[in-house]
GROMACS .gro file of C-alpha atoms in nm:
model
  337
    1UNK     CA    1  38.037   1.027  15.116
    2UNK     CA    2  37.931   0.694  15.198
    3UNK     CA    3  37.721   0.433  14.920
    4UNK     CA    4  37.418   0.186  15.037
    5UNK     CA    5  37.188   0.003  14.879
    6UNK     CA    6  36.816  -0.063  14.967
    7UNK     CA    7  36.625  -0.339  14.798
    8UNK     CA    8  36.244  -0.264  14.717
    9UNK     CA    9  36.136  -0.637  14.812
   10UNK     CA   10  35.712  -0.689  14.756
   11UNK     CA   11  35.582  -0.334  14.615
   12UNK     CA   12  35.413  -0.328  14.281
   13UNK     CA   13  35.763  -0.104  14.086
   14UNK     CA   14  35.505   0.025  13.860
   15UNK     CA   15  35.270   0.151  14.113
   16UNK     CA   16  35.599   0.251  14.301
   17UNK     CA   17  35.788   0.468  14.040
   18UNK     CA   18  35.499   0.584  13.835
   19UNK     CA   19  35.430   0.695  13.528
   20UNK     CA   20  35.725   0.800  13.380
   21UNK     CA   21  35.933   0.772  13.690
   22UNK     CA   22  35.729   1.043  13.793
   23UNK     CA   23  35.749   0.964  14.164
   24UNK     CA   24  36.080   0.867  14.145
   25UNK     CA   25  36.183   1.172  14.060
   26UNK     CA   26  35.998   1.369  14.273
   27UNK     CA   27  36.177   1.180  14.550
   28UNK     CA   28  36.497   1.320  14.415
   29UNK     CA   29  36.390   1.664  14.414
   30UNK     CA   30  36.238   1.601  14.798
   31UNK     CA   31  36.622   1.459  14.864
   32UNK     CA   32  36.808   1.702  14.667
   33UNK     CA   33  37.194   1.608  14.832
   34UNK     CA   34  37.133   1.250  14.749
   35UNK     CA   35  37.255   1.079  14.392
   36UNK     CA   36  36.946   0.837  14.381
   37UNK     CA   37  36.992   0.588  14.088
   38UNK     CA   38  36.705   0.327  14.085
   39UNK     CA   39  36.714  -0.016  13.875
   40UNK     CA   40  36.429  -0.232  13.883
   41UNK     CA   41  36.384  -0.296  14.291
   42UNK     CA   42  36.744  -0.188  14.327
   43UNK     CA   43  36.832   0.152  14.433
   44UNK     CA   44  37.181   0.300  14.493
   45UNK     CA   45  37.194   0.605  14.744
   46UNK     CA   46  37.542   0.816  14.762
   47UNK     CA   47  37.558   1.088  15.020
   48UNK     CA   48  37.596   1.174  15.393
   49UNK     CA   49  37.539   0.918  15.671
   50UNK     CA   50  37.299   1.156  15.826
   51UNK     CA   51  37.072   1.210  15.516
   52UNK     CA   52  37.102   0.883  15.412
   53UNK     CA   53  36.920   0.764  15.778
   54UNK     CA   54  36.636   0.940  15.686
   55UNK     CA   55  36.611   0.887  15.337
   56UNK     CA   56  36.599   0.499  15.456
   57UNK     CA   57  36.354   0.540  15.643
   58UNK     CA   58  36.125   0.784  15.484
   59UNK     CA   59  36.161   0.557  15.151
   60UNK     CA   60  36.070   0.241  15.390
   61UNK     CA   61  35.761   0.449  15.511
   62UNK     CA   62  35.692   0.494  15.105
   63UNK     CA   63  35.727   0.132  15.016
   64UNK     CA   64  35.489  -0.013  15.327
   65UNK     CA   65  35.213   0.211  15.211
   66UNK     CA   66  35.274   0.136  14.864
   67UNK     CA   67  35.305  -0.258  14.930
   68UNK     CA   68  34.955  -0.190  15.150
   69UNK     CA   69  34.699   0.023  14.889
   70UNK     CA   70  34.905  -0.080  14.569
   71UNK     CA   71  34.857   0.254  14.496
   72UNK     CA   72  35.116   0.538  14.549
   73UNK     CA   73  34.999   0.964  14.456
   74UNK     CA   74  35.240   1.224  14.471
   75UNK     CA   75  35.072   1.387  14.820
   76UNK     CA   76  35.103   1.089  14.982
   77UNK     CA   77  35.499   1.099  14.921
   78UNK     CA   78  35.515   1.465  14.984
   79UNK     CA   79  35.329   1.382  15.349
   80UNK     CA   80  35.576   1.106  15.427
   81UNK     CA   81  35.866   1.304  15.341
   82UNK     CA   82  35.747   1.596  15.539
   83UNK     CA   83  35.631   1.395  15.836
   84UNK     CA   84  35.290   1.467  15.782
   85UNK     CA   85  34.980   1.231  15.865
   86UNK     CA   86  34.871   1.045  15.533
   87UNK     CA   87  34.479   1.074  15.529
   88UNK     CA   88  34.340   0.749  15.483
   89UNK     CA   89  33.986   0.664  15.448
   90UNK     CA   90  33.877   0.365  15.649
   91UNK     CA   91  33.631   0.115  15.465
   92UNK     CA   92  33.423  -0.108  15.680
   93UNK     CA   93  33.484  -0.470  15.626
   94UNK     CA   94  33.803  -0.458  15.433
   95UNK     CA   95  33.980  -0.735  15.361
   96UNK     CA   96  34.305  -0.661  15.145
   97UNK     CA   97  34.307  -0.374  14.914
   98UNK     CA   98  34.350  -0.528  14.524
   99UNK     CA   99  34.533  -0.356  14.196
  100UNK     CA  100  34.530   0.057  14.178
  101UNK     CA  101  34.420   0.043  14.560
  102UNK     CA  102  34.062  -0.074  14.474
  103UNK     CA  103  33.935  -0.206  14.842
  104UNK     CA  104  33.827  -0.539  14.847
  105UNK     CA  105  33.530  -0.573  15.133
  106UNK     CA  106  33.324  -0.812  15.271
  107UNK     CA  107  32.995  -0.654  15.107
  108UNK     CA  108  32.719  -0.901  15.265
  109UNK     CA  109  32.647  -1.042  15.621
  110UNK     CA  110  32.747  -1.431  15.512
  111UNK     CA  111  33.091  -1.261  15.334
  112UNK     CA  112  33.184  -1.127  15.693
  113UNK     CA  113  33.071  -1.462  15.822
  114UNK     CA  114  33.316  -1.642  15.595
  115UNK     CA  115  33.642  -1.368  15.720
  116UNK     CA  116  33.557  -1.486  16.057
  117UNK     CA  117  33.506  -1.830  16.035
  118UNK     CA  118  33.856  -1.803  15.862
  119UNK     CA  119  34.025  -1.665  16.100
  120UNK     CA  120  33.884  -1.887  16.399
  121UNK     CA  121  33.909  -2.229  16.166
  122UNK     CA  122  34.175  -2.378  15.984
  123UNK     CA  123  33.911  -2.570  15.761
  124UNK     CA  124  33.608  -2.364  15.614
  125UNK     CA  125  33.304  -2.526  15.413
  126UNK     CA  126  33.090  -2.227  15.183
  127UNK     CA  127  32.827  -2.307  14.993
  128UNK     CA  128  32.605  -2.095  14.821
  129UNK     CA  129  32.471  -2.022  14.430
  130UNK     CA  130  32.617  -1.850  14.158
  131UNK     CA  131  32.778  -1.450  14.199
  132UNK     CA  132  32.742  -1.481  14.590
  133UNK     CA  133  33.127  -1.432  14.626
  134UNK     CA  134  33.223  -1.759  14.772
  135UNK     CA  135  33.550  -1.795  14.569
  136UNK     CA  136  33.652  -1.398  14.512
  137UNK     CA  137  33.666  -1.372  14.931
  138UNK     CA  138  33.822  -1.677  14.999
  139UNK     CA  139  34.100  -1.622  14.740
  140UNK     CA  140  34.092  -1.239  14.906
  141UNK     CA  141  34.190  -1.383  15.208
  142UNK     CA  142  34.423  -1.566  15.110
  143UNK     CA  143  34.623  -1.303  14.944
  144UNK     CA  144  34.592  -1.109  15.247
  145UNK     CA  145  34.726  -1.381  15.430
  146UNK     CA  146  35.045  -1.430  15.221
  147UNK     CA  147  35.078  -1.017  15.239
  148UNK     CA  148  35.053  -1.043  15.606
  149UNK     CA  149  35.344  -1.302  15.610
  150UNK     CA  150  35.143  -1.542  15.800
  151UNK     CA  151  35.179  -1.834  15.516
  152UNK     CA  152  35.411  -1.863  15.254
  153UNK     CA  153  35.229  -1.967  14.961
  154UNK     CA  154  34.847  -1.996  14.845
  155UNK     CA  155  34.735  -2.333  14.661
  156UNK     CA  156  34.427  -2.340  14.440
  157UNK     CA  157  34.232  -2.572  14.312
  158UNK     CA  158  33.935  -2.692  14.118
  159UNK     CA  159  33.844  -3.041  13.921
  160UNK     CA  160  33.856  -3.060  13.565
  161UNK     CA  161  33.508  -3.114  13.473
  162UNK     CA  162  33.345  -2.999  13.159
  163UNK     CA  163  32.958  -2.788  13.306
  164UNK     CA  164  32.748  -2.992  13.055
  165UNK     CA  165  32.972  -3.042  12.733
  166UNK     CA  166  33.254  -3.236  12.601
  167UNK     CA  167  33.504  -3.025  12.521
  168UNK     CA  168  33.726  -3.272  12.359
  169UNK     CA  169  34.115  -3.263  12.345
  170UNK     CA  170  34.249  -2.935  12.425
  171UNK     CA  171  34.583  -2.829  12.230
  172UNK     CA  172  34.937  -2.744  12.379
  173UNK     CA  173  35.107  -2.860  12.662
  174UNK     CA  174  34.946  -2.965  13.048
  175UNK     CA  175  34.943  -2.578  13.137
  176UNK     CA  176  34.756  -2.477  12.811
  177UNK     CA  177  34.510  -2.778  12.867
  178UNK     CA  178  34.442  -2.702  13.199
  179UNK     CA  179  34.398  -2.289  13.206
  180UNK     CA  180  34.030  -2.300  13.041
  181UNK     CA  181  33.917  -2.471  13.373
  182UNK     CA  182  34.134  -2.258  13.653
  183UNK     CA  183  34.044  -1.896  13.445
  184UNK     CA  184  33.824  -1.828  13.706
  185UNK     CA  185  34.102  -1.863  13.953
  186UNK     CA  186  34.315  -1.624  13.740
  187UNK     CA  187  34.045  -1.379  13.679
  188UNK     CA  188  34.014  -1.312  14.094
  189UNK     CA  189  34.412  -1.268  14.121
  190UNK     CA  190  34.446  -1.064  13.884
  191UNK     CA  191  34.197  -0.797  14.046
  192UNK     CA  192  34.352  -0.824  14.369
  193UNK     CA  193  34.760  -0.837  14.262
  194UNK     CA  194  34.943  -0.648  14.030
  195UNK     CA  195  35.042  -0.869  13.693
  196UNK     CA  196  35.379  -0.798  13.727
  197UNK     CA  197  35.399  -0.908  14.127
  198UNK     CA  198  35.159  -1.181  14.048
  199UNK     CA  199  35.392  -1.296  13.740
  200UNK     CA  200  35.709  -1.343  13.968
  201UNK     CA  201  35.462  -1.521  14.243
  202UNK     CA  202  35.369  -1.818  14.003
  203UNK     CA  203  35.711  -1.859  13.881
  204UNK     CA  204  35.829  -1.903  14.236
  205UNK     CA  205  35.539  -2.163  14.329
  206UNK     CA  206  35.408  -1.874  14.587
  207UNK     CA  207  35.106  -1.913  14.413
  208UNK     CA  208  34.983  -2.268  14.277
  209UNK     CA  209  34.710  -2.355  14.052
  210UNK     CA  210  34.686  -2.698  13.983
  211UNK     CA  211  34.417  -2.941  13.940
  212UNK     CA  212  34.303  -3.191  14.178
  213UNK     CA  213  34.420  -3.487  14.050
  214UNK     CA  214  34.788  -3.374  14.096
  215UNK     CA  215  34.649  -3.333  14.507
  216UNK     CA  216  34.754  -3.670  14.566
  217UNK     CA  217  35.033  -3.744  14.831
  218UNK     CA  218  35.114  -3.372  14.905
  219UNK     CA  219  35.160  -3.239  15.236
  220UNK     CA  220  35.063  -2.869  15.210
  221UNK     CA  221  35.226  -2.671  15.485
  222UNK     CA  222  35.226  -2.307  15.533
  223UNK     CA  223  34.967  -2.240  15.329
  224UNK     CA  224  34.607  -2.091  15.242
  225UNK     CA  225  34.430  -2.404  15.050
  226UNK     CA  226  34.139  -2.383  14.802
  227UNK     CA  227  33.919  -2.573  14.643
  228UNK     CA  228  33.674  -2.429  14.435
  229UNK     CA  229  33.382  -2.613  14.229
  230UNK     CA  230  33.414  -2.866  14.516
  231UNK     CA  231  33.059  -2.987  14.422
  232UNK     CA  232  33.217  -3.152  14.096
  233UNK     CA  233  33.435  -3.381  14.339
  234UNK     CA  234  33.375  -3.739  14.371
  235UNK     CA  235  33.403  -3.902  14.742
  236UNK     CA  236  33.708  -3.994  14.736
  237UNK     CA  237  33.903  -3.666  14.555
  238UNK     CA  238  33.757  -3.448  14.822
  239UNK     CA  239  33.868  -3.719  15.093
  240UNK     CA  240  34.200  -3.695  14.969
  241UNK     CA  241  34.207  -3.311  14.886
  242UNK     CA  242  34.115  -3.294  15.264
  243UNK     CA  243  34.403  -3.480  15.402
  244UNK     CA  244  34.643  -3.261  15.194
  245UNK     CA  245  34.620  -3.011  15.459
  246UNK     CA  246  34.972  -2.973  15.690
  247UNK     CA  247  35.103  -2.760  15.990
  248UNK     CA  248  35.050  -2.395  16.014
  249UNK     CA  249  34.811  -2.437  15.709
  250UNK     CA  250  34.397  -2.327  15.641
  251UNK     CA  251  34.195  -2.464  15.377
  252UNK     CA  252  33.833  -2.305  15.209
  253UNK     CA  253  33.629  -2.529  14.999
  254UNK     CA  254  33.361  -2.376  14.796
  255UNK     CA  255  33.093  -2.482  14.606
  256UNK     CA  256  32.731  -2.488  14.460
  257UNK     CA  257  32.551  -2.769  14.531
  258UNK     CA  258  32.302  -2.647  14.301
  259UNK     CA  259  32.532  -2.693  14.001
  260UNK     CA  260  32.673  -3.052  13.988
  261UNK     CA  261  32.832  -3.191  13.664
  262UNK     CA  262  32.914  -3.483  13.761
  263UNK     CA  263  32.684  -3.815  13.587
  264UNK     CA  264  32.365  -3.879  13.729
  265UNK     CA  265  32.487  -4.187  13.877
  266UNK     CA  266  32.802  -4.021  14.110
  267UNK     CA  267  32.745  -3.855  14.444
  268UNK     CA  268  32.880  -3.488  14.488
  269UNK     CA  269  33.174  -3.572  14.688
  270UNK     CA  270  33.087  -3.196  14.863
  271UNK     CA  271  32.752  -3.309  14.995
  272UNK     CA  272  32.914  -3.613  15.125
  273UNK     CA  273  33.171  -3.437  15.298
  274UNK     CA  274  32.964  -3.166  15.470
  275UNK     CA  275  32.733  -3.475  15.617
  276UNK     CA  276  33.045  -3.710  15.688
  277UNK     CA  277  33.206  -3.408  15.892
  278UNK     CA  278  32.954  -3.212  16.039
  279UNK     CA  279  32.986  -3.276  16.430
  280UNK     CA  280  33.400  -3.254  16.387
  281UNK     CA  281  33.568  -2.986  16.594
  282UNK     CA  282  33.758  -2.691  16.398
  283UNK     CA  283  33.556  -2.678  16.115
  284UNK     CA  284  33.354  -2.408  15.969
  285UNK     CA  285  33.081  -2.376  15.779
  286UNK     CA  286  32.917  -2.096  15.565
  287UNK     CA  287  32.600  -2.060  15.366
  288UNK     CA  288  32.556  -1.856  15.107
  289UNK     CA  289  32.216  -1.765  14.964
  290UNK     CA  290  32.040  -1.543  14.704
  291UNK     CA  291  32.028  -1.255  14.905
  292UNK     CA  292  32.416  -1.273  14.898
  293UNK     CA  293  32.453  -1.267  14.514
  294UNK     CA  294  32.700  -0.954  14.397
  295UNK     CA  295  32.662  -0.991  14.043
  296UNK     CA  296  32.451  -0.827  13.785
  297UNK     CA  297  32.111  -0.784  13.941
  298UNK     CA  298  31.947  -1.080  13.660
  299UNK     CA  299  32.161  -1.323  13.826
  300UNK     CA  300  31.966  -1.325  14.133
  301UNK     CA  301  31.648  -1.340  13.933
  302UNK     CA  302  31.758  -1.561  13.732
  303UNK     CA  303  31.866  -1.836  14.053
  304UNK     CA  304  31.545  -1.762  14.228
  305UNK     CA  305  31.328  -1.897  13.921
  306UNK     CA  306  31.507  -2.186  13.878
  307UNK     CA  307  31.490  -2.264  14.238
  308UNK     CA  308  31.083  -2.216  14.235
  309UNK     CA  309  31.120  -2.475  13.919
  310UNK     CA  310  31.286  -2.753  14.081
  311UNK     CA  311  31.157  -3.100  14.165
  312UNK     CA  312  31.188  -3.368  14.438
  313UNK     CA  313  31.459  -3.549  14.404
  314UNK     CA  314  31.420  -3.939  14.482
  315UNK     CA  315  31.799  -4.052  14.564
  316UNK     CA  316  31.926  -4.018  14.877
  317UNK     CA  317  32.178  -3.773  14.765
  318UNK     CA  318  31.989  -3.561  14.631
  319UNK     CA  319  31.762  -3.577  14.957
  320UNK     CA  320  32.083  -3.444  15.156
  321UNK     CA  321  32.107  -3.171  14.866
  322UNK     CA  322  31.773  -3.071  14.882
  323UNK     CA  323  31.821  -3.061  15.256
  324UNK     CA  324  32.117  -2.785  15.276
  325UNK     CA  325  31.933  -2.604  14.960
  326UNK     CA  326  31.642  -2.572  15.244
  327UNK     CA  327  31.847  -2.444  15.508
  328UNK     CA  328  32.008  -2.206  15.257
  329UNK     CA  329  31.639  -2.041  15.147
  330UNK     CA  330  31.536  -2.014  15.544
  331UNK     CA  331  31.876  -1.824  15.593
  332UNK     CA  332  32.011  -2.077  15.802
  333UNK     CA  333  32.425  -1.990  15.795
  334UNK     CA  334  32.680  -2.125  16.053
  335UNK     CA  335  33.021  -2.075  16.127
  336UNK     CA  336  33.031  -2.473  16.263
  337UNK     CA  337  32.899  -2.767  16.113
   0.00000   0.00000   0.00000
C-alpha cells in the first residue's frame, strides 16, 4: 500500500464535490479499493500503485472538465470513470463558459467582431451605447484568457466620476469608497467565476480593480487590461492609462461616447484618443450600435429616441463625437482604426 497526494489546483470545490459531497462520494463507490479522504483541494489516496494510476488520471480527466463548464453532474463522472465519451453540446460563438456552466457567447455580429479583433490586436477600441455588451465580452475574454494560462492576471479599470450627481463623501476606507463606481466590474465577474474562486483571485492580485488615478507609473505585464467608461477620461488619464500597457500584455477600452460626464468645458479623453491614434498599426477598433443592444428590449427604444432628439453640437469635440455617432447609425464597424 502506497500514499499520494493530488492537489485540486483551479476547479470551483463546490461545483467539484457537490452538494453534500455527493460526487465525492460517488467517486469512492466508482473506486471502491481506494481510502479517498478529501480536504478542501487536498486529497489523500491510499491503495495499490496500479489503481492509484488510474484513479490519477481519471480524477485529472474530472477536474479539467470541471475547471472548463464549472459545472460537474453525476453522468459526466460515471462516463469518465468508465471511459465513455462525455456528450457535450457545442454552442456557436462561445467564449468561456461562466458560474453553473452557463455559456457565455458572442450573441451579435460586432460581439464576434470584438473576440477577433482581440485576438489579432493587443490594443482594442469599442464603442457603442448602453446594454450592447461592450464591457461583459471584453471582461469574458479576459477571464478566458487567464483560464487559458496565456496571462497571469486581469486589471480593470474605470474613472471615478459621478453620471450627473454629487455624491458627496463616501464612508469607510479607499476600498469601500471606491466599490459604488467598479460594481459594474464586479457584477460581470461574478456571472462568469465562481465567488469562492473569484474570492481567492482578488486576494492574490490575479484580478485588480482599481481606479485610474492609481494607473500612474505601472508597467502592466502579462496581463488582459480594461478600461471601461473610457469616455469619462480626460486627455491626459487615457494617455497615461495607454502607456501602462507592458510585454506579453492586451488592453480593451470601452466606452459610450454618447454618455459623457465630464463638465461641458473638458474634452472626452476617448474621442481624443480614437482621432489621435487612428492610422497606428496594431490597433483595433469596434463599433457598437443599437442593433447590438442585449438588454431589456426598452433599452433599445429608449437609445433610439434620444438619438432622433439630439442637436448639433457647435465645439469641435463634439463635431468628432457626432462624427463616430454617424458612422455608428450607418453600421460602419472596423476591426482597425
Amino acid at each position: 500500500m502506497i500514499e499520494r497526494i493530488y492537489i485540486l489546483e483551479s476547479v470551483d470545490l463546490v461545483a467539484f464535490y457537490g452538494v453534500n459531497n455527493a460526487h465525492m462520494q460517488l467517486i469512492k463507490t466508482l473506486f471502491p479499493k481506494l481510502r479517498i479522504v478529501a480536504r478542501g483541494n487536498v486529497m489523500k489516496i491510499i491503495g495499490e500503485e496500479e489503481e492509484l494510476d488510474v484513479f490519477i488520471k481519471k480524477i485529472r480527466e474530472i477536474e479539467e472538465y470541471c475547471e472548463e463548464y464549472n459545472a460537474l453532474t453525476e453522468d459526466v463522472i460515471l462516463d469518465i470513470a468508465k471511459g465513455r465519451n462525455v456528450a457535450v453540446s457545442k454552442q456557436d460563438n462561445l467564449i468561456i463558459h461562466g458560474v453553473s456552466g452557463r455559456a457565455i457567447v458572442a450573441r451579435t455580429e460586432n460581439q464576434q467582431r470584438l473576440v477577433k479583433s482581440f485576438e489579432e490586436n493587443d490594443l482594442v477600441f469599442t464603442i457603442g451605447p448602453a446594454g450592447s455588451g461592450k464591457t461583459f465580452v471584453a471582461i469574458a475574454l479576459a477571464v478566458r484568457a487567464l483560464k487559458n494560462k496565456q496571462v497571469r492576471k486581469i486589471i480593470l479599470s474605470r474613472p471615478a466620476v459621478e453620471a450627473g450627481e454629487k455624491l458627496g463623501f463616501l464612508p469607510g476606507e479607499m476600498k469601500d469608497k471606491l466599490d459604488p463606481y467598479l460594481q459594474p466590474l464586479y457584477d460581470a465577474l461574478q456571472e462568469m467565476i465562481p465567488a469562492v474562486k473569484l474570492k481567492e483571485y482578488m486576494e492574490n492580485n490575479v484580478i485588480q480593480i482599481a481606479p485610474l488615478a492609481y494607473m500612474r507609473g505601472r508597467t502592466l505585464n502579462d496581463a488582459v487590461i480594461i478600461l471601461d467608461e473610457a469616455q469619462n477620461t480626460t486627455s491626459q488619464q487615457i494617455k497615461m492609462f495607454l502607456t501602462r500597457l507592458g510585454l506579453c500584455a492586451k488592453m480593451i477600452v470601452t466606452g459610450d461616447i454618447t454618455q459623457i460626464d465630464l463638465p461641458p468645458t473638458a474634452t472626452s479623453g476617448l474621442v481624443q484618443a480614437m482621432q489621435v491614434l487612428r492610422d497606428v498599426p496594431g490597433i483595433g477598433k469596434v463599433a457598437f450600435t443599437k442593433n447590438d443592444i442585449v438588454r431589456h428590449k426598452l433599452v433599445q427604444r429608449i437609445v433610439e429616441a434620444y438619438e432622433n432628439t439630439k442637436t448639433e453640437a457647435g465645439s469641435s469635440g463634439n463635431r468628432e463625437k457626432n462624427k463616430i455617432i454617424s458612422e455608428n447609425e450607418k453600421g460602419i464597424s472596423k476591426d482597425g482604426i
